[in-house]
Coordinates of C-alpha atoms and ligand atoms in Angstrom, one line a residue:
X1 CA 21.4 -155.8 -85.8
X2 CA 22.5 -159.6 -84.9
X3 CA 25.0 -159.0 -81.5
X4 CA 28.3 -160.3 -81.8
X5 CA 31.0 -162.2 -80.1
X6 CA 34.4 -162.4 -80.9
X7 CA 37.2 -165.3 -80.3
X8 CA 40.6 -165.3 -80.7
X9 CA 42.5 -168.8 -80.7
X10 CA 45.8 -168.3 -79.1
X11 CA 46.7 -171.2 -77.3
X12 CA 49.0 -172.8 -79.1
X13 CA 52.6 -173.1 -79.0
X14 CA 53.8 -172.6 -82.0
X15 CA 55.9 -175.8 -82.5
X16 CA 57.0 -174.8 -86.3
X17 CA 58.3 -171.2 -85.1
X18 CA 61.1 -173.2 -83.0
X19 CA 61.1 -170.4 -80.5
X20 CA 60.8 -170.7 -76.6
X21 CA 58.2 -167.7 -77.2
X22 CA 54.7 -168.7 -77.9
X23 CA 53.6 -167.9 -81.7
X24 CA 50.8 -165.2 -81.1
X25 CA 53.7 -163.2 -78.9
X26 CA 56.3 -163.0 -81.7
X27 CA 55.5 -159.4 -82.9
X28 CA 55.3 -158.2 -86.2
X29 CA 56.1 -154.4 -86.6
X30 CA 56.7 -153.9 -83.1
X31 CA 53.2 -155.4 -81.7
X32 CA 52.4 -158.9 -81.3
X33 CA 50.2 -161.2 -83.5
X34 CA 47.7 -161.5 -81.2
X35 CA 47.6 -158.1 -80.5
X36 CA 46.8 -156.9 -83.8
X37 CA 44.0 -159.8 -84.0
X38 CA 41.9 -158.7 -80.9
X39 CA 42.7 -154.5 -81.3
X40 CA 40.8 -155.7 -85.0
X41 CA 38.5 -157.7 -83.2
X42 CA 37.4 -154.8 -80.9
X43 CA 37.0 -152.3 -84.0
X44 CA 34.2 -154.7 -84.9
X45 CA 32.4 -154.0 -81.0
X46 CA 31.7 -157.3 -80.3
X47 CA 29.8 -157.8 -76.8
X48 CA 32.4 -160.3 -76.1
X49 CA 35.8 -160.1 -77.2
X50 CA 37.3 -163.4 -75.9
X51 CA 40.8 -165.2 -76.3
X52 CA 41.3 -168.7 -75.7
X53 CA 45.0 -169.1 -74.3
X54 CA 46.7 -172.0 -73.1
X55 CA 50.5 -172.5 -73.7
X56 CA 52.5 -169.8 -71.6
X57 CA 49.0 -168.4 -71.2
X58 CA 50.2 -166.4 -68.2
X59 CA 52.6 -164.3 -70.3
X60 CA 50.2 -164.2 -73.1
X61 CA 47.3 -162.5 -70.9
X62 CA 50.2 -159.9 -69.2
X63 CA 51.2 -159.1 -72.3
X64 CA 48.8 -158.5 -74.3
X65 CA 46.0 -155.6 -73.9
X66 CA 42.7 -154.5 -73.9
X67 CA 39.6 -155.2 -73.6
X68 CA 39.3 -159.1 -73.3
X69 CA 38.1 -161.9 -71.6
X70 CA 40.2 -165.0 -71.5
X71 CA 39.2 -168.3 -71.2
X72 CA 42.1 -171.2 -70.6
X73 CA 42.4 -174.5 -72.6
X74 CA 44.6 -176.6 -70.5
X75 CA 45.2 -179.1 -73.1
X76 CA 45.6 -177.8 -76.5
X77 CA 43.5 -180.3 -78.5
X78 CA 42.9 -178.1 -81.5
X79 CA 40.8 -175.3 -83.2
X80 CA 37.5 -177.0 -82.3
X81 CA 38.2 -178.2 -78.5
X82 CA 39.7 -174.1 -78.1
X83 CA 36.5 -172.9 -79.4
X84 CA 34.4 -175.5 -76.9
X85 CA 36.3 -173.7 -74.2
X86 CA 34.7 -170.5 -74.8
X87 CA 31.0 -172.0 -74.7
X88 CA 30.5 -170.9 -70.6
X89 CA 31.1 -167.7 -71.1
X90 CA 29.0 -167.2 -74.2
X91 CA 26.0 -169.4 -72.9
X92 CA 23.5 -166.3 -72.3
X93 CA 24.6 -165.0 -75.6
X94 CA 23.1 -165.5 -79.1
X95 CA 24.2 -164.0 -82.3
X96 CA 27.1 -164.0 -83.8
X97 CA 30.0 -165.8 -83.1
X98 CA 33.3 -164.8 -85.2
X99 CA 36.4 -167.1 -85.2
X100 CA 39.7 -165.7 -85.4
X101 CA 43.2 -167.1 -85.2
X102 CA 46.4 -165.4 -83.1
X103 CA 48.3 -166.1 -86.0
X104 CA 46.9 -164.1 -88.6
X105 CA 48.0 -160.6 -87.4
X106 CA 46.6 -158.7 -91.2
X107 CA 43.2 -159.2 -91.2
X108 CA 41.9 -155.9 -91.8
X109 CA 38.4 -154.9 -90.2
X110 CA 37.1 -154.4 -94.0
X111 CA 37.3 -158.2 -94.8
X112 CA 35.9 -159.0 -91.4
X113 CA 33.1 -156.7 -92.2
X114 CA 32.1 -157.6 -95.5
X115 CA 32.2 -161.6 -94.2
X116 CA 29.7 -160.8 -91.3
X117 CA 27.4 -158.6 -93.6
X118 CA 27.8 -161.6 -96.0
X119 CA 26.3 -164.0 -93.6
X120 CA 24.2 -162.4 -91.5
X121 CA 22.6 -161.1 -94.7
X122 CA 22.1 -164.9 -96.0
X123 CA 21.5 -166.0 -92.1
X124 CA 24.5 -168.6 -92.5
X125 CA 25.0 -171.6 -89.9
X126 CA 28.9 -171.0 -91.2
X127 CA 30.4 -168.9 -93.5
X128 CA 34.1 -169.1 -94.2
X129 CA 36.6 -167.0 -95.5
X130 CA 38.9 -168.3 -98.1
X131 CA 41.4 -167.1 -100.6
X132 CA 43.1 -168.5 -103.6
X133 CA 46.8 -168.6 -103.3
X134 CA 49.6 -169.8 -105.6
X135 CA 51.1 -172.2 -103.5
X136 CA 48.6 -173.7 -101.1
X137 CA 51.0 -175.6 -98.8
X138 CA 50.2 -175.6 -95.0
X139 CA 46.7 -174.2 -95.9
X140 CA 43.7 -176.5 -95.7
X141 CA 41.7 -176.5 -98.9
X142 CA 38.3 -175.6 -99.7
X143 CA 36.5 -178.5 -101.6
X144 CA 33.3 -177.2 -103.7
X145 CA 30.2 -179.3 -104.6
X146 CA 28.9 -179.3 -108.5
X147 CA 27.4 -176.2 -107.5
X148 CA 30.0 -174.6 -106.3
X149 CA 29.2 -174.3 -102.6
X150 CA 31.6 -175.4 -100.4
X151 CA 31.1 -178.9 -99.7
X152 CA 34.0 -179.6 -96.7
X153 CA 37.5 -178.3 -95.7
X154 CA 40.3 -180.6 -96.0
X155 CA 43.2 -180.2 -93.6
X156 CA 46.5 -180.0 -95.4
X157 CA 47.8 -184.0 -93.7
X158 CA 44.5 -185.2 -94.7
X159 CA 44.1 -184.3 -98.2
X160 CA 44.5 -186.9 -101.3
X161 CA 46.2 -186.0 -103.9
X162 CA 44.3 -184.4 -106.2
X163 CA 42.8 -182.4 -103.6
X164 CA 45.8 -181.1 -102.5
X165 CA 46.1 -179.3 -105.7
X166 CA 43.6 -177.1 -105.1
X167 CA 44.4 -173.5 -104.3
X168 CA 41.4 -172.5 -102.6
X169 CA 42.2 -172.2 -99.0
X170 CA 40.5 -171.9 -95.7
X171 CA 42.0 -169.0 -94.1
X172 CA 40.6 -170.1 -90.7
X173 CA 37.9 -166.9 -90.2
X174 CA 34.6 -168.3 -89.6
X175 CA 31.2 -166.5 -88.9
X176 CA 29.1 -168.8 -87.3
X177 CA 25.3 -168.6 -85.6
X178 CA 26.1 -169.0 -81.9
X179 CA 23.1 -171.4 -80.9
X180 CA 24.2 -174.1 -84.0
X181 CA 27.9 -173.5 -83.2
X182 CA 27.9 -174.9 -79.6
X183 CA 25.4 -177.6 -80.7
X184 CA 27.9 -179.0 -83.1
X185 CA 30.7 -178.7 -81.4
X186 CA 30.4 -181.6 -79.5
X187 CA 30.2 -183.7 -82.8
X188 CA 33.7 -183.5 -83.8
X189 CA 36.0 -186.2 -84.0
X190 CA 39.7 -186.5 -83.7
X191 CA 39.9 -189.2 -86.0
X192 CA 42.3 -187.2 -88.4
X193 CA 46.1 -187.0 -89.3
X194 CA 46.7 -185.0 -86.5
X195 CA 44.3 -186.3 -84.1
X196 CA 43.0 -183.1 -83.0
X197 CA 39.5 -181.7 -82.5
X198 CA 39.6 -179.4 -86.0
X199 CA 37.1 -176.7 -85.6
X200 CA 37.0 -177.0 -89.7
X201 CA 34.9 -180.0 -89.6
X202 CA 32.0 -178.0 -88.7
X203 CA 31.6 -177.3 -92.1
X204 CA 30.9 -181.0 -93.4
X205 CA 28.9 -182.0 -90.7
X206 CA 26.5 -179.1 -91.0
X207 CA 26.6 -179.3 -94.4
X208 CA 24.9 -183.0 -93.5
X209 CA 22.5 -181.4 -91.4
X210 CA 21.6 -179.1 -94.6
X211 CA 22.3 -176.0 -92.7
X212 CA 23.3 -173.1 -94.2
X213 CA 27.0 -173.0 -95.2
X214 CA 28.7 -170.0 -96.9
X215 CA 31.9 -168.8 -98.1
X216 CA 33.3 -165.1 -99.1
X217 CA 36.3 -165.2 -101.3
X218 CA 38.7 -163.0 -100.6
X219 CA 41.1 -161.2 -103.6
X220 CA 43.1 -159.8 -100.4
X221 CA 45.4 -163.3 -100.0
X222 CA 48.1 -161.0 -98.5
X223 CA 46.2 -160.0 -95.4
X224 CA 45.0 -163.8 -94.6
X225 CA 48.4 -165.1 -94.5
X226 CA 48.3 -167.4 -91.4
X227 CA 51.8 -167.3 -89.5
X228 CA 53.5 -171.2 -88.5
X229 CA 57.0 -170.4 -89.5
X230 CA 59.5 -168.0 -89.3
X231 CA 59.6 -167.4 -93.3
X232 CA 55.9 -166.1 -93.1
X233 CA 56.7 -164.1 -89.7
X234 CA 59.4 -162.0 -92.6
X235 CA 56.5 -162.7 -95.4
X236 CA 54.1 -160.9 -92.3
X237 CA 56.3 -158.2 -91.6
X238 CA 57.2 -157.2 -95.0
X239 CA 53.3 -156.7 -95.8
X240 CA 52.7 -154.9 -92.8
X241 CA 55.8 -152.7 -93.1
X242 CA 54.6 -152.1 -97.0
X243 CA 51.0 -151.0 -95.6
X244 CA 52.4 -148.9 -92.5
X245 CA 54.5 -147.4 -95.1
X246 CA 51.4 -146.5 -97.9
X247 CA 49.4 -145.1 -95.0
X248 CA 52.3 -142.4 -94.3
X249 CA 52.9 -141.7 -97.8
X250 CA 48.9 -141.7 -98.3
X251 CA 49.0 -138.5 -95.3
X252 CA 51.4 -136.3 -97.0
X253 CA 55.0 -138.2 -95.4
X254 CA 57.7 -138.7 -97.7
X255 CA 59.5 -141.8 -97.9
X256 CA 62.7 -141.9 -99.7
X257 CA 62.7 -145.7 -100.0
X258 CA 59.7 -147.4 -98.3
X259 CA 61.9 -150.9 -98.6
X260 CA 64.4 -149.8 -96.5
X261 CA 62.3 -148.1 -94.0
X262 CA 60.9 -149.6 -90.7
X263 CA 58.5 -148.2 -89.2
X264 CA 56.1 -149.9 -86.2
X265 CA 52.3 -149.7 -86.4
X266 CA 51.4 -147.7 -83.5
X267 CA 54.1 -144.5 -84.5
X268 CA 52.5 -141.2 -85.9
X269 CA 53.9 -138.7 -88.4
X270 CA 52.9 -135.2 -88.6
X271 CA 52.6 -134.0 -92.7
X272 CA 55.5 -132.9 -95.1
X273 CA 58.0 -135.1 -93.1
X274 CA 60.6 -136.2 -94.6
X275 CA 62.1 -140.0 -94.0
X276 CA 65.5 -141.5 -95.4
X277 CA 66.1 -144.9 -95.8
X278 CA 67.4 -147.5 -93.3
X279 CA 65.2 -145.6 -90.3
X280 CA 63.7 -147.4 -87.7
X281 CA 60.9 -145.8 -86.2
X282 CA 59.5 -147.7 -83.0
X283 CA 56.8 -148.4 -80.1
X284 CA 54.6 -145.3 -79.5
X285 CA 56.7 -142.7 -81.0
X286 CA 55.1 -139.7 -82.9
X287 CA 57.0 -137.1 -84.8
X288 CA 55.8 -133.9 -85.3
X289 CA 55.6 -131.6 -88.6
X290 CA 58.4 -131.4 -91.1
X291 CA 60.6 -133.2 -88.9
X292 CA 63.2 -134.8 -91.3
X293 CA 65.3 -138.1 -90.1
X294 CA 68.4 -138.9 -91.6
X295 CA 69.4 -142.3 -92.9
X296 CA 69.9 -145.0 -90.5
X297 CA 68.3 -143.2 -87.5
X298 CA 66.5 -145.4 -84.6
X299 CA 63.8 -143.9 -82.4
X300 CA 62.1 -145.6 -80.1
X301 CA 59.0 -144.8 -78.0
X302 CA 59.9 -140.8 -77.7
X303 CA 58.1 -137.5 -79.1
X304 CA 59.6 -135.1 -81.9
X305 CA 58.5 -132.0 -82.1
X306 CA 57.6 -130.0 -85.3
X307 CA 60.8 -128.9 -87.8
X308 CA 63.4 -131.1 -86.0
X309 CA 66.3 -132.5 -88.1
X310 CA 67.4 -136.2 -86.5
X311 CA 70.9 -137.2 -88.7
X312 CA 72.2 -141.0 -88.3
X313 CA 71.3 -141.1 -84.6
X314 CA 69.5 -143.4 -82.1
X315 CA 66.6 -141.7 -79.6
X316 CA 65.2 -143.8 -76.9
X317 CA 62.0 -143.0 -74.6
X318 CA 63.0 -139.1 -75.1
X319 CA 61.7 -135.8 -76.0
X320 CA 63.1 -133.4 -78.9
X321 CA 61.5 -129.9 -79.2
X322 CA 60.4 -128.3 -81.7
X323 CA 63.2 -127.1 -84.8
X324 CA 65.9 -128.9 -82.4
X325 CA 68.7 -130.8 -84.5
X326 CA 70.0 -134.3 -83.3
X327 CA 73.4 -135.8 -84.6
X328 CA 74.9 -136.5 -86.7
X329 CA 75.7 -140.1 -84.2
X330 CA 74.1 -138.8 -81.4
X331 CA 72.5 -141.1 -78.7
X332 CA 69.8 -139.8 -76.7
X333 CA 69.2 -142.4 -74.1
X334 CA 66.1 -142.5 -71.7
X335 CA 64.7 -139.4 -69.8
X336 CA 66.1 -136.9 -72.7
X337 CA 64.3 -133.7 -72.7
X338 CA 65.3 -131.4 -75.0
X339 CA 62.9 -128.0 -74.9
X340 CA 62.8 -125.6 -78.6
X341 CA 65.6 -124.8 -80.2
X342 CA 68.1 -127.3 -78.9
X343 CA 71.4 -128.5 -80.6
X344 CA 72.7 -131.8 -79.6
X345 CA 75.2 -132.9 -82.1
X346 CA 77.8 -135.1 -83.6
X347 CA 78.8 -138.3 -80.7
X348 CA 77.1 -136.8 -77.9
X349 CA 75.5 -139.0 -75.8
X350 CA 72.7 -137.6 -73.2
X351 CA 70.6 -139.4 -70.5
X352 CA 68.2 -138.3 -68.1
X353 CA 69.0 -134.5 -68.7
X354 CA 67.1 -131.4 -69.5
X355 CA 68.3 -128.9 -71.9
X356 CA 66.4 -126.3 -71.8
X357 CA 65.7 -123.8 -75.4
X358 CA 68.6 -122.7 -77.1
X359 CA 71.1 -124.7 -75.3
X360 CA 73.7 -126.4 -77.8
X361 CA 76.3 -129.3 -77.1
X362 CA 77.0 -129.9 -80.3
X363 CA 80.3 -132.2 -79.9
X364 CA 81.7 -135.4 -78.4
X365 CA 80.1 -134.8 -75.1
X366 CA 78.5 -136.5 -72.3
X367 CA 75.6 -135.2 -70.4
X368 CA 74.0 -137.8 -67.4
X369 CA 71.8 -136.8 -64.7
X370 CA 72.0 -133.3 -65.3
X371 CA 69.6 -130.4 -66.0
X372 CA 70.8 -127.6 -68.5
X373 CA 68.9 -124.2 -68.6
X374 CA 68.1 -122.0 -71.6
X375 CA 70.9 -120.5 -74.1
X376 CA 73.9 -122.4 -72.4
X377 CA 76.9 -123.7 -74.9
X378 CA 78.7 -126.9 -74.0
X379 CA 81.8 -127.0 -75.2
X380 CA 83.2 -129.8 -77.6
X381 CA 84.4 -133.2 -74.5
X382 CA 82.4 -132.0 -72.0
X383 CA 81.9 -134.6 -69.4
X384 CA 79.6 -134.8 -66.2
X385 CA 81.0 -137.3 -64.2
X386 CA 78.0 -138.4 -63.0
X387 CA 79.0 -141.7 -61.0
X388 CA 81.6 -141.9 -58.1
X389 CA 81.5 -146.0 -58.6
X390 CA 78.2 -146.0 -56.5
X391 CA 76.0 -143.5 -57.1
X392 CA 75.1 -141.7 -59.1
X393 CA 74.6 -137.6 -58.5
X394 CA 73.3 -134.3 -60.1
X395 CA 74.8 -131.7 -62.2
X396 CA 72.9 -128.2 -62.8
X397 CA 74.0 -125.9 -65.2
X398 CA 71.8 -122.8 -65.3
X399 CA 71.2 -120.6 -68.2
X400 CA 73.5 -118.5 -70.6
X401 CA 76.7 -120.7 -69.3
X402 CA 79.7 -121.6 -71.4
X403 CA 81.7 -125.1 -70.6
X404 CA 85.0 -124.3 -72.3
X405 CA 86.0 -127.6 -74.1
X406 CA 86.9 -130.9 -72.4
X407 CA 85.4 -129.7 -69.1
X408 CA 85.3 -132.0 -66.4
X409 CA 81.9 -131.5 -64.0
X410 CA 82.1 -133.7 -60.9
X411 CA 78.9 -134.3 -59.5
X412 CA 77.0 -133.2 -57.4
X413 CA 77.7 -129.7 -58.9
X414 CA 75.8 -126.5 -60.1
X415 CA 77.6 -123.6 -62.5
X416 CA 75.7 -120.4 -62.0
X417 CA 73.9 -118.2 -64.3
X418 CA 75.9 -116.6 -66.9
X419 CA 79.7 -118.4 -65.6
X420 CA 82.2 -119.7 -67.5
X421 CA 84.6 -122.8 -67.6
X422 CA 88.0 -122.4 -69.2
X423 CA 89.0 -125.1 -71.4
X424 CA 89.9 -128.4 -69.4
X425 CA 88.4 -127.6 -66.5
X426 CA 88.1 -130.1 -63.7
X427 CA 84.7 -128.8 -61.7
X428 CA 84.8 -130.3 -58.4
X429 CA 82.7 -127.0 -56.5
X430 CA 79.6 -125.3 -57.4
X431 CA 80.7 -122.4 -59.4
X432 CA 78.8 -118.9 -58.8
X433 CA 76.3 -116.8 -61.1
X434 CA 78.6 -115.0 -63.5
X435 CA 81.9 -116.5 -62.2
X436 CA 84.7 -118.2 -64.4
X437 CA 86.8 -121.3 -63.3
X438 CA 90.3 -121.7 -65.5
X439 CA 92.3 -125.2 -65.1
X440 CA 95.9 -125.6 -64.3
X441 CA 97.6 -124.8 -68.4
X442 CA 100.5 -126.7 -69.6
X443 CA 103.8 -125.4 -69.1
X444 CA 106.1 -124.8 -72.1
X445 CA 109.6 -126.7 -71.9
X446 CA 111.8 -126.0 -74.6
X447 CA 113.0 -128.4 -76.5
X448 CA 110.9 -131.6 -77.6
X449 CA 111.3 -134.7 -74.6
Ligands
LIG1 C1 44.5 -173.7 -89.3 C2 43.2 -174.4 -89.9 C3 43.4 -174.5 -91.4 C4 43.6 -173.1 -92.0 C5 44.8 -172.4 -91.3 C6 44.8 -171.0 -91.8 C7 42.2 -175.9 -88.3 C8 42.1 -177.3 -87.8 N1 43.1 -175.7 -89.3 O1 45.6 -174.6 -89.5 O2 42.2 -175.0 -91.9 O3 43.9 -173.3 -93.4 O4 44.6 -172.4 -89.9 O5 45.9 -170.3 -91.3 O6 41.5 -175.1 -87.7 N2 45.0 -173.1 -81.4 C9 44.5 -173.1 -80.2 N3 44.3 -174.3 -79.6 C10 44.6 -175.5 -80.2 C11 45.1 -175.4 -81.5 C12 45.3 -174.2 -82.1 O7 44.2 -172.1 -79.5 O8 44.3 -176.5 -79.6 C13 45.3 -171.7 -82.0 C14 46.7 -171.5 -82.4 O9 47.4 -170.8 -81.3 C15 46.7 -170.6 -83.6 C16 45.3 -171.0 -84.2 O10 44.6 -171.7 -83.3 O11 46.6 -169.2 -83.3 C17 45.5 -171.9 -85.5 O12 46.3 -173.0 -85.1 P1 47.4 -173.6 -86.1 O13 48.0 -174.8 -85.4 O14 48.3 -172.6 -86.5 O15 46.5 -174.1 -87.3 P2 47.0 -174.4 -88.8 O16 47.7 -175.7 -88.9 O17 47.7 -173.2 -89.3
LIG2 CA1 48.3 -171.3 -88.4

């Protein structure tokens, strides 16, 4: 099998995105472009994965992961002159050489497949991957001898006009043989509209040379779509989002309204799950079996456990158990770790707390810093009052406990096994296993004030 190599052009800044962020870092379903372009590159096994990066090229390489080697351009002169940069590192290899672009986050391995069987099977100098799309603008177009073959590719600025109307386009995914690659390099020119090096020129000149140049047309225009603009980064995310979507349904998930449902690439979904619209499911979260989430839920980077019912409520970097219940308007902020069987329910908002199984707090509570054993009921305005202004301290509330409603705990604090708070009590001391702390009640005056 012919070895491959594997670079991603990321250097760029993006000029048409008007962002301060750098194109390839603008994420599409909760990972960035360039992410999803060498995580596709990998799947392929390429003996070098390589990224060319340039603008902000700092940030790029922290934030984006992997397996890679980077290479810098200093001085983004285009596709060509970004490709050049990578010759060093690839001068003991021969073999393949595959072109991809940061922008172009859909690319599925299937299409990259079936181009590199394509020309390694015809031993290609180039092949090229085009498409036909309706509207070719901001594409370059594919111009085809008398027999059909593609003769040269015509940036978009330096097209006449009857070649502009073509709706063949290069989608910027090249296969090329490594030795004539680097060769030919060297002979481009910047004598264009946009007086950059354009790696596209390749084509024409070794066309001259009567090399080998072929093309695979793609029917999959939706996965090629090349992102300068903020109206493809929507047009991106909306087909990503639609095949994130299928892949879910595909596994036995049920989507109420795949429209109206967002949910990131990396999240998992265990069978007969149920999802209402307007949900936002985000980073590396996984739910577990049967878990249903209500409409207009968020959760972000946390685990679900199997049978757990999430209504209308937001769940950061947490944990649910499994057949726990969450909201409705519930907010588990980070460090949430609720064990089996645990209620948390309408406005409650926990953080950094452990409940452990069978613990409910089903109403208007708050619950900071604070560990909560098994089968302890929180009564409806509880409050830990975590924070004296500086810091912040613990509260423990061991198992089998009843807070009577609108409890106050003052932390640092710990209610025993088995004790009870009477209704508006302000806990200031640690209350013993099995003991009971009443507040002051109001007095009765007769008479209204
Ligand atoms: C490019 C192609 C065009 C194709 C289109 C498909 C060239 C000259 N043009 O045009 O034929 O139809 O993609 O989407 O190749 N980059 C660098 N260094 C540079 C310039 C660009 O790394 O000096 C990177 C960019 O970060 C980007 C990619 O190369 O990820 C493509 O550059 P871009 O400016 O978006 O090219 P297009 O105008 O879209
Ligand atoms: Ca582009």
């Amino acid at each position: 099998m012919t070895q491959l190599a594997t670079i991603t052009l990321a250097a760029g800044k993006g000029t048409r995105m008007k962002s301060k962020l750098t194109k390839v870092l603008h994420q599409v379903a909760g990972k960035s472009m360039v992410q999803y372009v060498v995580d596709t590159a990998f799947d392929l096994e390429p003996v070098y994965n390589i990224a060319v990066v340039g603008y902000k090229s700092e940030l790029v390489k922290e934030e984006t992961e992997g397996e890679i080697e980077f290479v810098l351009q200093e001085e983004q002169l285009g596709t060509g002159h970004a490709v050049m940069q990578a010759k060093d590192k690839l001068k003991s290899f021969s073999g393949t050489v595959l072109v991809l672009y940061g922008d172009t986050p859909l690319l599925t391995v299937e299409t990259l497949e079936e181009l590199l069987a394509k020309h390694e099977s015809r031993e290609s100098a180039i092949t090229v991957l085009t498409t036909k799309v309706d509207d070719p603008t901001g594409y370059a177009r594919i111009v085809r001898d008398n027999k059909g073959n593609v003769a040269r590719i015509v940036e978009e600025d330096d097209t006449s006009p009857k070649e502009a109307k073509i709706n063949e386009i290069n989608t910027g995914i090249c296969a090329f043989d490594s030795k004539l690659l680097f060769e030919n390099l060297s002979e481009l020119e910047a004598d264009n509209a946009q007086g950059e090096y354009y790696l596209t020129d390749l084509v024409g000149i070794l066309n001259q040379k009567g090399e080998k140049v072929s093309a695979l047309l793609t029917a999959n225009n939706k996965e090629t779509i090349g992102v300068n603009t903020r109206r493809h980064l929507a047009q991106a995310e909306k087909t990503l989002r639609e095949r994130i979507c299928n892949y879910h349904l595909d596994r036995g998930v049920t989507i109420i309204d795949p429209a109206n449902t967002y949910i990131d690439a990396e999240v998992e979904i265990g069978q007969d799950s149920i999802i209402y619209p307007f949900t936002f499911l985000e980073g590396e979260t996984k739910l577990g079996s049967e878990v249903v989430i209500g409409q207009q839920s968020k959760i972000v980077d946390s685990k679900i456990g199997d049978r757990v019912e999430v209504k209308s409520s937001t769940i950061i970097e947490s944990k649910v158990g499994d057949d726990g219940l969450v909201g409705p308007y519930a907010y588990l902020r980070p460090g949430s770790e609720l064990a089996e069987n645990v209620k948390v329910g309408d406005f409650v908002e926990v953080k950094k707390a452990q409940i452990g199984s069978g613990s409910k707090v089903p109403h208007l509570s708050y619950i900071g810093d604070t560990t909560i054993g098994e089968n302890a009921n929180i009564g409806a305005g509880t409050i830990t009052a975590n924070y004296d202004g500086k810091n912040k301290y613990q509260t423990v509330i061991k198992d089998n406990v009843f807070i009577g409603s609108n409890s106050t705990l003052i932390a640092p604090v710990e209610i025993g096994q088995g004790a009870v708070t009477g209704a508006g009590a302000v806990v200031k001391d640690d209350v013993k296993d099995n003991d009971t702390v009443v507040g002051v009640p109001a007095k009765q005056i007769k008479g209204r004030l």
